[in-house]
Amino acid sequence: MAGDQATPGVFDDRVLFGQSAAFSGPAQALGHSMRLGIEAAFHEQNQAGGVHGRMLELVTMDDRYEPGFAFANTRDLITRERVFALIGEVGTPTSRSAVPLAESRAVPFVAPFTGAGFLRDPDLNSVVNLRASYAQETEHMVERLTADLGVTRVAVMYQNDSYGQSGLNGVTEALDKRGLAPVATWYYERNSSAVKAAVFHIAAAEPEAVIFIGAYQPVAKAITLLREDVDPVFMAVSFVGSNALATELGDDAGGVYVTQVVPIPDDADTPVVADYRSAISEFDPDAVPGFVSLEGYLAGRLAIVALETCGADLTRECFLGAFSELASIDLSGVSLHYGPGDNQGSDVVLLTVINDEGRFVPAANLGDTQ
């Protein structure tokens, strides 16, 4: 069996996956962390003999978190590199440009690092989501703010693209369900930290809480600037890059909330977290555990389950069909469920807060931490 036969990327001794993500620019920590997790999962499996005798390989390309580069990379990964599947795309606008290419060629598009609603469309045949959606994250935020604290004045700062709009829509819908509306919404441009206009408009509205739909650098800058004028509850969705955000904020990180869609990466009581910590340590002894690389590791493990299910006669059709066929997948304590019209494995959302030591801990009740 050669790589130029019926199923691209499948060789006698290896299977080739492709990843387009941000490896340069202000969102690069997200791409590097997703890649680290995927490669750690693949390395762990390869050390055990691969899958049905095939080693797992990952070829990556830098899209700088820009849709145009993501489109070109995806085209090249499919047609030039002839990868078997795409895995770990970082971002909503980048996924939006890449998915039509994957769909048109029936190339699996596995575990993108985004909770965008359009990727949950039941008409998509090639997309396999791992994580909960932004709608679920923002609903959880608004539920906790209103129920725990009685907050009614919520502002939103969002990235001016499909990612930001997806999150903004989620917050607006969650507030609307409760007879509320945002007191202010303002945006910043992708791959920029020009947030002063957004900060000015949001501070003027005197919100009790600010929800961020953004990446770690601009969100950290906005929090620092907002704290000069107002003292609201700060919350960000998981895509922010939790560990990078805490690093950016430094000593000012305490008290910032982030919704998570994977377990806390230092919670070794969860079996898959222990597996992950062992795998990344083995792959890169200098790697620091984090939420994004844990999501990448889970993405790699998820792909491995489908590869194992297909046996030696591996095809894209079999790989994609495996998720619906298996219906329920257990990744060492992380349960995923798929089925007809449901391409999203997990619905779990966990609210965390950065404590005084800069560590993320569960936020059981917002009233206890305010």
PDB file of C-alpha atoms in Angstrom, residues 194-334:
ATOM      1  CA  ALA A 194      -5.264  47.821  19.918  1.00  0.00           C
ATOM      2  CA  VAL A 195      -7.922  47.621  22.635  1.00  0.00           C
ATOM      3  CA  LYS A 196      -8.054  51.185  23.983  1.00  0.00           C
ATOM      4  CA  ALA A 197     -11.259  52.128  22.130  1.00  0.00           C
ATOM      5  CA  ALA A 198     -12.981  48.981  23.389  1.00  0.00           C
ATOM      6  CA  VAL A 199     -11.776  49.616  26.935  1.00  0.00           C
ATOM      7  CA  PHE A 200     -13.028  53.229  26.821  1.00  0.00           C
ATOM      8  CA  HIS A 201     -16.547  52.255  25.713  1.00  0.00           C
ATOM      9  CA  ILE A 202     -16.812  49.317  28.107  1.00  0.00           C
ATOM     10  CA  ALA A 203     -15.541  51.253  31.134  1.00  0.00           C
ATOM     11  CA  ALA A 204     -18.022  54.058  30.396  1.00  0.00           C
ATOM     12  CA  ALA A 205     -20.899  51.577  30.749  1.00  0.00           C
ATOM     13  CA  GLU A 206     -19.818  50.660  34.302  1.00  0.00           C
ATOM     14  CA  PRO A 207     -20.428  46.916  33.908  1.00  0.00           C
ATOM     15  CA  GLU A 208     -20.563  44.443  36.777  1.00  0.00           C
ATOM     16  CA  ALA A 209     -18.951  41.824  34.549  1.00  0.00           C
ATOM     17  CA  VAL A 210     -16.960  41.829  31.299  1.00  0.00           C
ATOM     18  CA  ILE A 211     -16.875  38.760  29.058  1.00  0.00           C
ATOM     19  CA  PHE A 212     -13.981  38.484  26.597  1.00  0.00           C
ATOM     20  CA  ILE A 213     -14.162  36.656  23.284  1.00  0.00           C
ATOM     21  CA  GLY A 214     -10.528  37.082  22.325  1.00  0.00           C
ATOM     22  CA  ALA A 215      -6.951  35.821  22.452  1.00  0.00           C
ATOM     23  CA  TYR A 216      -4.552  36.131  25.368  1.00  0.00           C
ATOM     24  CA  GLN A 217      -2.512  39.249  24.440  1.00  0.00           C
ATOM     25  CA  PRO A 218      -5.373  41.713  23.762  1.00  0.00           C
ATOM     26  CA  VAL A 219      -7.474  40.282  26.595  1.00  0.00           C
ATOM     27  CA  ALA A 220      -4.627  40.703  29.090  1.00  0.00           C
ATOM     28  CA  LYS A 221      -4.039  44.267  27.942  1.00  0.00           C
ATOM     29  CA  ALA A 222      -7.744  45.104  28.197  1.00  0.00           C
ATOM     30  CA  ILE A 223      -8.009  43.685  31.722  1.00  0.00           C
ATOM     31  CA  THR A 224      -4.999  45.708  32.842  1.00  0.00           C
ATOM     32  CA  LEU A 225      -6.431  48.929  31.356  1.00  0.00           C
ATOM     33  CA  LEU A 226      -9.980  48.342  32.597  1.00  0.00           C
ATOM     34  CA  ARG A 227      -8.778  47.811  36.151  1.00  0.00           C
ATOM     35  CA  GLU A 228      -7.556  51.399  36.172  1.00  0.00           C
ATOM     36  CA  ASP A 229     -11.180  52.625  35.981  1.00  0.00           C
ATOM     37  CA  VAL A 230     -13.621  49.855  36.973  1.00  0.00           C
ATOM     38  CA  ASP A 231     -13.631  46.638  39.019  1.00  0.00           C
ATOM     39  CA  PRO A 232     -15.948  44.145  37.303  1.00  0.00           C
ATOM     40  CA  VAL A 233     -15.814  40.361  37.189  1.00  0.00           C
ATOM     41  CA  PHE A 234     -13.595  39.370  34.247  1.00  0.00           C
ATOM     42  CA  MET A 235     -14.389  36.215  32.280  1.00  0.00           C
ATOM     43  CA  ALA A 236     -12.910  34.743  29.089  1.00  0.00           C
ATOM     44  CA  VAL A 237     -13.829  31.745  26.934  1.00  0.00           C
ATOM     45  CA  SER A 238     -11.398  28.843  26.629  1.00  0.00           C
ATOM     46  CA  PHE A 239      -9.910  29.919  23.293  1.00  0.00           C
ATOM     47  CA  VAL A 240      -8.173  32.808  25.090  1.00  0.00           C
ATOM     48  CA  GLY A 241      -5.337  30.393  25.925  1.00  0.00           C
ATOM     49  CA  SER A 242      -5.556  30.127  29.696  1.00  0.00           C
ATOM     50  CA  ASN A 243      -1.924  29.576  30.585  1.00  0.00           C
ATOM     51  CA  ALA A 244      -0.706  32.199  28.126  1.00  0.00           C
ATOM     52  CA  LEU A 245      -3.246  34.653  29.584  1.00  0.00           C
ATOM     53  CA  ALA A 246      -2.012  34.017  33.126  1.00  0.00           C
ATOM     54  CA  THR A 247       1.569  34.547  31.951  1.00  0.00           C
ATOM     55  CA  GLU A 248       0.668  37.798  30.168  1.00  0.00           C
ATOM     56  CA  LEU A 249      -1.134  39.144  33.257  1.00  0.00           C
ATOM     57  CA  GLY A 250       1.651  38.129  35.635  1.00  0.00           C
ATOM     58  CA  ASP A 251       0.998  39.389  39.156  1.00  0.00           C
ATOM     59  CA  ASP A 252      -2.353  40.812  38.025  1.00  0.00           C
ATOM     60  CA  ALA A 253      -3.790  37.430  36.994  1.00  0.00           C
ATOM     61  CA  GLY A 254      -5.562  36.635  40.257  1.00  0.00           C
ATOM     62  CA  GLY A 255      -9.375  36.634  40.152  1.00  0.00           C
ATOM     63  CA  VAL A 256      -9.763  36.305  36.374  1.00  0.00           C
ATOM     64  CA  TYR A 257     -12.205  33.565  35.325  1.00  0.00           C
ATOM     65  CA  VAL A 258     -11.913  31.316  32.269  1.00  0.00           C
ATOM     66  CA  THR A 259     -14.342  28.656  31.100  1.00  0.00           C
ATOM     67  CA  GLN A 260     -12.620  25.380  30.264  1.00  0.00           C
ATOM     68  CA  VAL A 261     -13.681  22.495  28.032  1.00  0.00           C
ATOM     69  CA  VAL A 262     -11.020  19.999  29.181  1.00  0.00           C
ATOM     70  CA  PRO A 263      -9.931  18.969  32.697  1.00  0.00           C
ATOM     71  CA  ILE A 264      -7.502  21.093  34.700  1.00  0.00           C
ATOM     72  CA  PRO A 265      -4.032  19.957  33.491  1.00  0.00           C
ATOM     73  CA  ASP A 266      -2.523  19.635  36.962  1.00  0.00           C
ATOM     74  CA  ASP A 267      -5.397  17.457  38.236  1.00  0.00           C
ATOM     75  CA  ALA A 268      -3.518  14.153  38.138  1.00  0.00           C
ATOM     76  CA  ASP A 269      -6.474  12.396  39.817  1.00  0.00           C
ATOM     77  CA  THR A 270      -8.103  12.320  36.368  1.00  0.00           C
ATOM     78  CA  PRO A 271      -6.527   9.325  34.572  1.00  0.00           C
ATOM     79  CA  VAL A 272      -6.221  11.033  31.180  1.00  0.00           C
ATOM     80  CA  VAL A 273      -4.449  13.993  32.799  1.00  0.00           C
ATOM     81  CA  ALA A 274      -1.898  11.638  34.315  1.00  0.00           C
ATOM     82  CA  ASP A 275      -1.486  10.022  30.875  1.00  0.00           C
ATOM     83  CA  TYR A 276      -1.067  13.459  29.295  1.00  0.00           C
ATOM     84  CA  ARG A 277       1.497  14.687  31.801  1.00  0.00           C
ATOM     85  CA  SER A 278       3.540  11.525  31.329  1.00  0.00           C
ATOM     86  CA  ALA A 279       3.265  11.782  27.524  1.00  0.00           C
ATOM     87  CA  ILE A 280       4.364  15.412  27.196  1.00  0.00           C
ATOM     88  CA  SER A 281       7.175  14.886  29.706  1.00  0.00           C
ATOM     89  CA  GLU A 282       8.403  11.944  27.661  1.00  0.00           C
ATOM     90  CA  PHE A 283       8.077  13.876  24.382  1.00  0.00           C
ATOM     91  CA  ASP A 284       9.507  17.184  25.639  1.00  0.00           C
ATOM     92  CA  PRO A 285      10.991  17.206  29.170  1.00  0.00           C
ATOM     93  CA  ASP A 286      10.905  21.025  29.219  1.00  0.00           C
ATOM     94  CA  ALA A 287       7.208  21.306  28.306  1.00  0.00           C
ATOM     95  CA  VAL A 288       4.909  22.957  30.841  1.00  0.00           C
ATOM     96  CA  PRO A 289       1.439  21.358  31.141  1.00  0.00           C
ATOM     97  CA  GLY A 290      -1.462  23.555  30.019  1.00  0.00           C
ATOM     98  CA  PHE A 291      -5.097  23.503  28.924  1.00  0.00           C
ATOM     99  CA  VAL A 292      -4.409  23.938  25.200  1.00  0.00           C
ATOM    100  CA  SER A 293      -1.778  21.197  24.955  1.00  0.00           C
ATOM    101  CA  LEU A 294      -4.089  18.920  26.953  1.00  0.00           C
ATOM    102  CA  GLU A 295      -6.797  19.576  24.349  1.00  0.00           C
ATOM    103  CA  GLY A 296      -4.244  18.751  21.646  1.00  0.00           C
ATOM    104  CA  TYR A 297      -3.353  15.521  23.447  1.00  0.00           C
ATOM    105  CA  LEU A 298      -7.037  14.555  23.642  1.00  0.00           C
ATOM    106  CA  ALA A 299      -7.360  15.361  19.916  1.00  0.00           C
ATOM    107  CA  GLY A 300      -4.489  12.985  19.184  1.00  0.00           C
ATOM    108  CA  ARG A 301      -5.982  10.275  21.391  1.00  0.00           C
ATOM    109  CA  LEU A 302      -9.359  10.699  19.675  1.00  0.00           C
ATOM    110  CA  ALA A 303      -7.794  10.221  16.236  1.00  0.00           C
ATOM    111  CA  ILE A 304      -6.010   7.115  17.500  1.00  0.00           C
ATOM    112  CA  VAL A 305      -9.303   5.551  18.636  1.00  0.00           C
ATOM    113  CA  ALA A 306     -10.740   5.908  15.114  1.00  0.00           C
ATOM    114  CA  LEU A 307      -7.542   4.539  13.541  1.00  0.00           C
ATOM    115  CA  GLU A 308      -7.651   1.506  15.833  1.00  0.00           C
ATOM    116  CA  THR A 309     -11.310   0.901  15.003  1.00  0.00           C
ATOM    117  CA  CYS A 310     -10.644   0.797  11.269  1.00  0.00           C
ATOM    118  CA  GLY A 311      -8.052  -1.953  11.428  1.00  0.00           C
ATOM    119  CA  ALA A 312      -5.317  -2.413   8.834  1.00  0.00           C
ATOM    120  CA  ASP A 313      -7.536  -1.461   5.876  1.00  0.00           C
ATOM    121  CA  LEU A 314      -7.622   2.264   6.656  1.00  0.00           C
ATOM    122  CA  THR A 315      -9.796   4.662   4.637  1.00  0.00           C
ATOM    123  CA  ARG A 316     -11.100   8.146   5.297  1.00  0.00           C
ATOM    124  CA  GLU A 317     -14.660   6.842   5.062  1.00  0.00           C
ATOM    125  CA  CYS A 318     -14.015   4.249   7.750  1.00  0.00           C
ATOM    126  CA  PHE A 319     -12.210   6.807   9.945  1.00  0.00           C
ATOM    127  CA  LEU A 320     -15.122   9.268   9.830  1.00  0.00           C
ATOM    128  CA  GLY A 321     -17.704   6.525  10.255  1.00  0.00           C
ATOM    129  CA  ALA A 322     -15.961   5.236  13.368  1.00  0.00           C
ATOM    130  CA  PHE A 323     -17.203   8.102  15.523  1.00  0.00           C
ATOM    131  CA  SER A 324     -20.897   7.491  14.857  1.00  0.00           C
ATOM    132  CA  GLU A 325     -20.362   3.734  14.978  1.00  0.00           C
ATOM    133  CA  LEU A 326     -18.647   3.852  18.366  1.00  0.00           C
ATOM    134  CA  ALA A 327     -21.174   6.441  19.680  1.00  0.00           C
ATOM    135  CA  SER A 328     -19.464   6.541  23.090  1.00  0.00           C
ATOM    136  CA  ILE A 329     -15.693   6.924  23.487  1.00  0.00           C
ATOM    137  CA  ASP A 330     -13.824   6.949  26.794  1.00  0.00           C
ATOM    138  CA  LEU A 331     -10.435   8.668  26.786  1.00  0.00           C
ATOM    139  CA  SER A 332      -9.237   7.522  30.216  1.00  0.00           C
ATOM    140  CA  GLY A 333     -12.004   9.323  32.068  1.00  0.00           C
ATOM    141  CA  VAL A 334     -13.070  11.917  29.475  1.00  0.00           C
TER     142      VAL A 334
END
